[in-house]
Amino acid sequence: MTNNLPPWRTSLSRALHLNRSQPYSRYFQLATVTPEGLPKNRTVVFRGYLNNSNQIKIVTDLRSEKVSQIEHQAWGEICWYFTKTREQFRLAGILNLITANGSPANLQQERHLVWQQLSDAARLQFAWPEPAQARIKDDSAFCSPFPSPDQPLTNFCLLLLDPQRVDHLELRGNPQNRYQYFLDESKTWIRQEVNP
Amino acid sequence: MTNNLPPWRTSLSRALHLNRSQPYSRYFQLATVTPEGLPKNRTVVFRGYLNNSNQIKIVTDLRSEKVSQIEHQAWGEICWYFTKTREQFRLAGILNLITANGSPANLQQERHLVWQQLSDAARLQFAWPEPAQARIKDDSAFCSPFPSPDQPLTNFCLLLLDPQRVDHLELRGNPQNRYQYFLDESKTWIRQEVNP
């Protein structure tokens, strides 16, 4: 796979490199759909690709609202805007939630690995009180000892997005440039240049 | 209304002010849902508020895919991340598309006004060939004379999002701070502090 990257990955790697001076260039917006059919949208952090695949790694909390959304509708769309190079990637695909239970061993291993790679501060958030509930006023509730890097907390989830369609818009061109990528019947990535 | 702004608008105005050095702080991601129930997500530009209301102004092209999505499901969610102050606003609400035909006179007037306020380059995009179709290789197709500022092209639409729920997350706190806003039965905005 590493020798045969899909063409959109080459463009995305280039964008990540050119925007690397800005830490927030690794943040993007993930849209999901509620069981009631309403869109939800939040900023999450890019944690790289799953080994030997194009699946994008995200982390999430089992107590987060997006968990039930993904269980009901596994399709998600990432919108990733790079401020320095003024380009946007939209990556639509299937979300796969890796919880503490019930996933294949290789994905559990990956979940452990991603947990280890988080900062202490990021791991601590998974020990915080229930998100989106009435604020606990005693800040000590947010100051428990750092969780062990060796064992993920049970509410820590790895979330994978497996892109099926990609739309790349370069605002800087004159006119702008836009490319769409999709998989053909033989699972080969096709690149199509379209009007912006 | 201007004397009685909802509390989230005060926070959002502050964020816009503190991040004003970065032009892209006026960009946000808008999530919608397709007729098939799949999420879509794209970057759009904040064009201010509709007069005497909290409705957020966006512009769009009648030929854009989001038009049929909004006709089918009028709910949208904005995710707006401010990179300098490290805070996120999520604004969920009802989308109202103002096309060349069939809207009240005051909204048509607003559509004209927003068209006038666009740059020549922004107006020209509405004269470009059909978006997302196979790229027309002759760049002259993208170089027609600038449209008149006095008369919007018929495919130019004003899009309004009327927020019903707002979620404000400040990453900078220690711990982080998070506030949720919603309308009570008397249409008064309620602010609730929640766990991040």
Coordinates of C-alpha atoms in Angstrom, one line a residue:
Chain A
M1 CA 0.0 0.0 0.0
T2 CA 2.8 2.4 0.9
N3 CA 4.2 2.0 -2.6
N4 CA 0.9 2.6 -4.2
L5 CA -0.7 5.6 -2.4
P6 CA -4.0 6.9 -3.9
P7 CA -3.4 10.2 -5.7
W8 CA -5.4 12.2 -3.1
R9 CA -3.0 11.1 -0.4
T10 CA -0.1 12.6 -2.2
S11 CA -2.0 15.9 -2.4
L12 CA -3.0 15.7 1.3
S13 CA 0.6 14.9 2.4
R14 CA 1.8 17.9 0.5
A15 CA -0.8 20.1 2.2
L16 CA 0.2 18.8 5.6
H17 CA 3.8 19.4 4.9
L18 CA 3.3 23.0 3.5
N19 CA 1.1 23.9 6.5
R20 CA 3.2 22.1 9.1
S21 CA 4.2 25.4 10.9
Q22 CA 0.6 25.7 12.1
P23 CA -0.4 23.0 14.7
Y24 CA -4.1 23.5 13.9
S25 CA -3.5 22.3 10.3
R26 CA -3.9 18.8 11.9
Y27 CA -7.4 19.7 13.0
F28 CA -10.4 19.1 10.8
Q29 CA -14.2 19.1 11.0
L30 CA -16.1 15.8 11.1
A31 CA -19.8 15.7 10.1
T32 CA -22.1 12.9 11.2
V33 CA -25.9 12.4 11.3
T34 CA -28.1 11.8 14.4
P35 CA -30.6 9.0 14.6
E36 CA -33.2 11.8 13.9
G37 CA -31.5 12.6 10.6
L38 CA -29.9 15.9 11.6
P39 CA -26.3 16.9 10.8
K40 CA -23.7 17.3 13.6
N41 CA -20.3 18.8 13.1
R42 CA -17.2 19.1 15.4
T43 CA -13.5 19.7 15.2
V44 CA -11.2 16.7 15.8
V45 CA -7.5 15.9 15.5
F46 CA -5.8 13.9 12.8
R47 CA -3.9 11.1 14.3
G48 CA -2.3 9.7 11.1
Y49 CA -3.3 6.7 9.1
L50 CA -3.9 3.1 10.2
N51 CA -0.9 1.1 9.1
N52 CA -1.0 -0.2 5.5
S53 CA -4.3 1.5 4.8
N54 CA -5.8 4.9 3.9
Q55 CA -8.0 4.9 7.1
I56 CA -7.7 8.1 9.0
K57 CA -7.3 7.8 12.7
I58 CA -9.3 9.9 15.2
V59 CA -9.8 9.4 18.9
T60 CA -13.1 9.8 20.7
D61 CA -14.7 9.2 24.1
L62 CA -17.4 6.5 24.4
R63 CA -19.4 9.0 26.3
S64 CA -19.4 11.4 23.3
E65 CA -22.7 12.0 21.4
K66 CA -21.0 11.0 18.1
V67 CA -20.8 7.4 19.3
S68 CA -24.5 6.7 19.0
Q69 CA -24.6 8.8 15.8
I70 CA -22.0 6.5 14.2
E71 CA -23.7 3.3 15.5
H72 CA -26.9 4.5 13.7
Q73 CA -25.2 5.9 10.5
A74 CA -21.6 4.9 9.9
W75 CA -21.0 7.4 7.1
G76 CA -19.1 10.5 7.9
E77 CA -17.6 13.5 6.0
I78 CA -14.4 15.3 7.0
C79 CA -13.9 18.9 5.9
W80 CA -10.3 19.9 6.2
Y81 CA -9.3 23.4 5.3
F82 CA -5.6 24.4 5.2
T83 CA -5.3 28.1 5.9
K84 CA -1.8 28.8 4.5
T85 CA -2.1 27.1 1.2
R86 CA -5.9 27.9 1.0
E87 CA -7.1 24.4 0.0
Q88 CA -9.9 22.2 1.1
F89 CA -10.2 18.4 1.3
R90 CA -13.5 16.8 1.8
L91 CA -13.2 13.1 2.7
A92 CA -16.4 11.0 2.8
G93 CA -16.4 7.4 4.0
I94 CA -17.2 4.8 6.5
L95 CA -16.6 5.2 10.2
N96 CA -15.4 2.3 12.3
L97 CA -15.4 2.7 16.1
I98 CA -12.9 0.6 18.0
T99 CA -14.1 0.4 21.6
A100 CA -12.5 -1.5 24.5
N101 CA -14.5 -4.6 23.5
G102 CA -15.3 -6.6 20.5
S103 CA -12.9 -5.5 17.8
P104 CA -10.3 -7.7 16.1
A105 CA -7.0 -8.0 17.9
N106 CA -5.0 -6.0 15.4
L107 CA -7.4 -3.0 15.9
Q108 CA -7.2 -3.4 19.7
Q109 CA -3.5 -3.3 19.4
E110 CA -3.8 -0.1 17.3
R111 CA -6.1 1.4 19.9
H112 CA -3.5 0.7 22.6
L113 CA -0.8 2.3 20.4
V114 CA -2.7 5.5 19.8
W115 CA -3.4 5.8 23.5
Q116 CA 0.3 5.5 24.2
Q117 CA 1.1 8.2 21.7
L118 CA -1.3 10.8 23.2
S119 CA 0.1 13.4 25.6
D120 CA -0.6 13.1 29.3
A121 CA -3.0 16.1 29.0
A122 CA -4.9 14.4 26.2
R123 CA -5.2 11.1 28.1
L124 CA -6.4 12.9 31.2
Q125 CA -9.5 14.2 29.3
F126 CA -10.8 10.6 29.3
A127 CA -10.7 10.6 33.1
W128 CA -12.8 13.8 33.2
P129 CA -16.4 13.8 34.4
E130 CA -19.2 13.0 31.9
P131 CA -19.0 15.4 29.0
A132 CA -21.8 17.9 28.3
Q133 CA -23.4 17.3 31.7
A134 CA -23.9 20.2 34.2
R135 CA -20.4 21.6 35.0
I136 CA -18.8 20.2 38.1
K137 CA -17.7 23.3 39.9
D138 CA -14.9 21.6 41.8
D139 CA -12.0 21.8 39.5
S140 CA -10.3 18.9 41.3
A141 CA -12.7 16.6 39.4
F142 CA -10.6 17.5 36.3
C143 CA -7.2 17.0 38.1
S144 CA -7.0 13.3 38.8
P145 CA -3.6 11.7 38.4
F146 CA -2.5 11.1 34.8
P147 CA -3.8 7.8 33.5
S148 CA -1.3 5.1 32.7
P149 CA 0.1 5.3 29.2
D150 CA 0.2 1.5 29.1
Q151 CA -3.5 0.7 29.5
P152 CA -6.3 2.8 27.8
L153 CA -9.2 3.8 29.9
T154 CA -12.3 1.8 28.9
N155 CA -14.1 4.8 27.5
F156 CA -11.2 5.6 25.1
C157 CA -12.1 4.8 21.5
L158 CA -10.2 4.8 18.3
L159 CA -12.3 6.0 15.4
L160 CA -11.3 5.2 11.8
L161 CA -12.6 6.9 8.7
D162 CA -12.1 4.9 5.5
P163 CA -12.4 7.4 2.6
Q164 CA -14.6 6.4 -0.3
R165 CA -14.8 9.8 -2.0
V166 CA -12.5 12.8 -1.9
D167 CA -13.0 16.3 -3.2
H168 CA -9.9 18.6 -3.3
L169 CA -10.4 22.3 -3.9
E170 CA -7.5 24.7 -4.4
L171 CA -8.6 28.3 -4.0
R172 CA -5.3 29.7 -5.0
G173 CA -5.6 28.9 -8.7
N174 CA -6.9 31.5 -11.2
P175 CA -9.4 30.1 -11.8
Q176 CA -9.5 27.7 -8.8
N177 CA -8.7 24.0 -9.3
R178 CA -10.9 21.2 -8.1
Y179 CA -10.4 17.4 -8.3
Q180 CA -12.7 14.6 -7.3
Y181 CA -11.5 11.1 -6.5
F182 CA -13.5 7.9 -6.2
L183 CA -13.1 4.1 -6.3
D184 CA -14.0 2.3 -9.5
E185 CA -15.4 -1.3 -9.5
S186 CA -11.9 -2.8 -9.2
K187 CA -11.2 -0.6 -6.1
T188 CA -8.8 1.6 -8.0
W189 CA -8.8 5.3 -7.3
I190 CA -9.9 7.4 -10.2
R191 CA -9.1 11.1 -10.4
Q192 CA -11.3 13.5 -12.2
E193 CA -10.7 17.2 -12.7
V194 CA -13.9 19.2 -12.3
N195 CA -15.1 22.8 -12.5
P196 CA -14.6 24.6 -9.2
Chain B
M1 CA -32.8 42.9 19.0
T2 CA -29.5 44.8 18.9
N3 CA -30.1 45.9 22.5
N4 CA -30.8 42.4 23.6
L5 CA -28.2 40.1 21.9
P6 CA -28.2 36.4 23.0
P7 CA -25.3 35.6 25.2
W8 CA -23.6 33.4 22.6
R9 CA -23.5 36.3 20.2
T10 CA -21.4 38.3 22.7
S11 CA -18.9 35.4 22.9
L12 CA -18.9 35.0 19.1
S13 CA -18.3 38.7 18.5
R14 CA -15.4 38.6 20.9
A15 CA -13.9 35.7 19.1
L16 CA -14.3 37.4 15.7
H17 CA -12.6 40.5 17.1
L18 CA -9.7 38.7 18.8
N19 CA -9.1 36.6 15.6
R20 CA -9.6 39.5 13.2
S21 CA -6.0 39.5 12.0
Q22 CA -6.6 36.2 10.2
P23 CA -9.0 36.5 7.2
Y24 CA -9.9 32.8 7.5
S25 CA -11.4 33.4 10.9
R26 CA -14.5 34.3 9.0
Y27 CA -14.6 30.8 7.4
F28 CA -16.5 28.0 9.0
Q29 CA -17.7 24.5 8.1
L30 CA -21.4 23.9 7.3
A31 CA -22.8 20.3 7.7
T32 CA -26.0 19.3 5.9
V33 CA -27.6 15.9 5.2
T34 CA -28.3 14.4 1.7
P35 CA -31.7 13.0 0.8
E36 CA -30.1 9.6 1.4
G37 CA -29.3 10.5 5.0
L38 CA -25.5 11.0 4.6
P39 CA -23.6 13.9 6.1
K40 CA -21.9 16.5 3.8
N41 CA -19.5 19.2 5.0
R42 CA -17.8 22.2 3.4
T43 CA -16.1 25.5 4.2
V44 CA -18.2 28.6 3.6
V45 CA -17.8 32.3 4.4
F46 CA -19.5 34.3 7.2
R47 CA -21.3 37.3 5.6
G48 CA -22.6 38.8 8.8
Y49 CA -26.1 38.6 10.4
L50 CA -29.4 39.4 8.8
N51 CA -30.6 42.8 10.1
N52 CA -32.4 42.7 13.5
S53 CA -32.0 39.0 13.8
N54 CA -29.4 36.3 14.8
Q55 CA -29.6 34.7 11.4
I56 CA -26.2 34.0 9.9
K57 CA -25.7 35.0 6.2
I58 CA -24.0 32.7 3.8
V59 CA -24.0 32.8 0.0
T60 CA -24.4 29.8 -2.3
D61 CA -24.9 28.9 -5.9
L62 CA -28.3 27.4 -7.0
R63 CA -26.2 24.8 -8.9
S64 CA -24.5 23.6 -5.7
E65 CA -25.3 20.2 -4.3
K66 CA -26.2 21.7 -0.9
V67 CA -29.4 23.3 -2.4
S68 CA -31.2 19.9 -2.9
Q69 CA -29.9 18.8 0.5
I70 CA -31.4 21.8 2.2
E71 CA -34.7 21.4 0.4
H72 CA -34.9 17.9 1.8
Q73 CA -33.5 18.6 5.3
A74 CA -33.5 22.2 6.4
W75 CA -31.4 21.6 9.5
G76 CA -27.7 22.5 9.4
E77 CA -24.8 22.7 11.8
I78 CA -22.0 25.1 11.6
C79 CA -18.6 24.3 13.2
W80 CA -16.5 27.4 13.6
Y81 CA -13.0 27.0 15.0
F82 CA -10.9 30.0 15.9
T83 CA -7.2 29.2 15.7
K84 CA -5.8 32.1 17.6
T85 CA -8.0 31.9 20.7
R86 CA -8.4 28.1 20.4
E87 CA -12.2 28.1 20.7
Q88 CA -15.0 26.4 18.8
F89 CA -18.6 27.4 18.2
R90 CA -21.1 24.9 17.0
L91 CA -24.3 26.5 15.8
A92 CA -27.2 24.3 14.8
G93 CA -30.4 25.6 13.3
I94 CA -32.7 26.0 10.4
L95 CA -31.5 26.9 6.9
N96 CA -33.5 29.2 4.7
L97 CA -32.5 29.5 1.1
I98 CA -33.3 32.8 -0.6
T99 CA -33.4 32.2 -4.4
A100 CA -34.1 34.6 -7.2
N101 CA -37.8 33.7 -6.9
G102 CA -40.4 33.2 -4.3
S103 CA -39.1 34.9 -1.2
P104 CA -40.6 37.8 0.7
A105 CA -39.6 41.3 -0.6
N106 CA -37.4 42.1 2.4
L107 CA -35.3 38.9 1.9
Q108 CA -35.0 39.6 -1.8
Q109 CA -33.7 43.1 -0.9
E110 CA -31.2 41.5 1.4
R111 CA -30.2 39.1 -1.4
H112 CA -29.5 42.1 -3.6
L113 CA -27.6 43.8 -0.9
V114 CA -25.3 40.9 -0.2
W115 CA -24.6 40.5 -3.9
Q116 CA -23.6 44.2 -4.0
Q117 CA -21.2 43.7 -1.1
L118 CA -19.3 40.8 -2.7
S119 CA -16.1 41.5 -4.5
D120 CA -16.0 41.3 -8.3
A121 CA -14.0 38.1 -8.0
A122 CA -16.6 36.5 -5.8
R123 CA -19.5 37.6 -8.1
L124 CA -17.6 36.2 -11.1
Q125 CA -17.8 32.7 -9.6
F126 CA -21.5 32.7 -10.2
A127 CA -20.9 33.2 -13.9
W128 CA -18.5 30.2 -14.1
P129 CA -19.5 26.9 -15.8
E130 CA -21.5 24.3 -13.9
P131 CA -19.7 23.3 -10.7
A132 CA -18.4 19.8 -10.2
Q133 CA -18.9 18.9 -13.9
A134 CA -15.9 17.8 -16.0
R135 CA -13.4 20.6 -16.1
I136 CA -13.7 22.9 -19.1
K137 CA -10.1 23.2 -20.3
D138 CA -10.5 26.5 -21.9
D139 CA -9.8 29.0 -19.1
S140 CA -11.6 31.7 -21.0
A141 CA -14.9 30.0 -19.8
F142 CA -13.9 31.4 -16.3
C143 CA -13.0 34.8 -17.5
S144 CA -16.2 36.4 -18.6
P145 CA -16.7 40.1 -17.9
F146 CA -17.5 40.9 -14.2
P147 CA -21.3 40.6 -13.5
S148 CA -23.0 43.8 -12.7
P149 CA -23.1 44.6 -8.9
D150 CA -26.6 46.0 -9.4
Q151 CA -28.4 42.8 -10.4
P152 CA -27.6 39.4 -8.9
L153 CA -27.3 36.5 -11.4
T154 CA -30.3 34.2 -11.1
N155 CA -28.3 31.4 -9.7
F156 CA -27.0 33.5 -6.8
C157 CA -28.7 32.5 -3.5
L158 CA -28.6 34.0 0.0
L159 CA -28.6 31.2 2.6
L160 CA -29.6 32.0 6.2
L161 CA -29.0 29.8 9.3
D162 CA -31.2 30.6 12.2
P163 CA -29.4 29.2 15.3
Q164 CA -31.5 27.1 17.7
R165 CA -28.7 25.6 19.7
V166 CA -25.1 26.8 20.3
D167 CA -22.2 25.0 21.9
H168 CA -19.1 27.0 22.8
L169 CA -15.9 25.2 23.8
E170 CA -12.8 27.1 25.0
L171 CA -9.7 24.8 24.8
R172 CA -7.5 27.4 26.5
G173 CA -9.0 26.9 30.0
N174 CA -7.5 24.5 32.5
P175 CA -9.6 22.6 32.5
Q176 CA -11.4 23.6 29.3
N177 CA -14.6 25.6 29.5
R178 CA -17.8 24.7 27.7
Y179 CA -21.2 26.4 27.4
Q180 CA -24.4 25.4 25.8
Y181 CA -27.2 27.7 24.7
F182 CA -30.7 26.9 23.8
L183 CA -34.1 28.6 23.6
D184 CA -36.7 28.0 26.3
E185 CA -40.4 27.9 25.7
S186 CA -40.7 31.7 25.8
K187 CA -37.9 31.9 23.1
T188 CA -35.4 33.3 25.6
W189 CA -31.8 32.1 25.3
I190 CA -30.6 30.0 28.2
R191 CA -27.0 29.5 29.0
Q192 CA -25.7 26.4 30.7
E193 CA -22.2 25.7 31.7
V194 CA -21.3 22.0 31.0
N195 CA -18.3 19.7 31.4
P196 CA -15.9 19.9 28.5

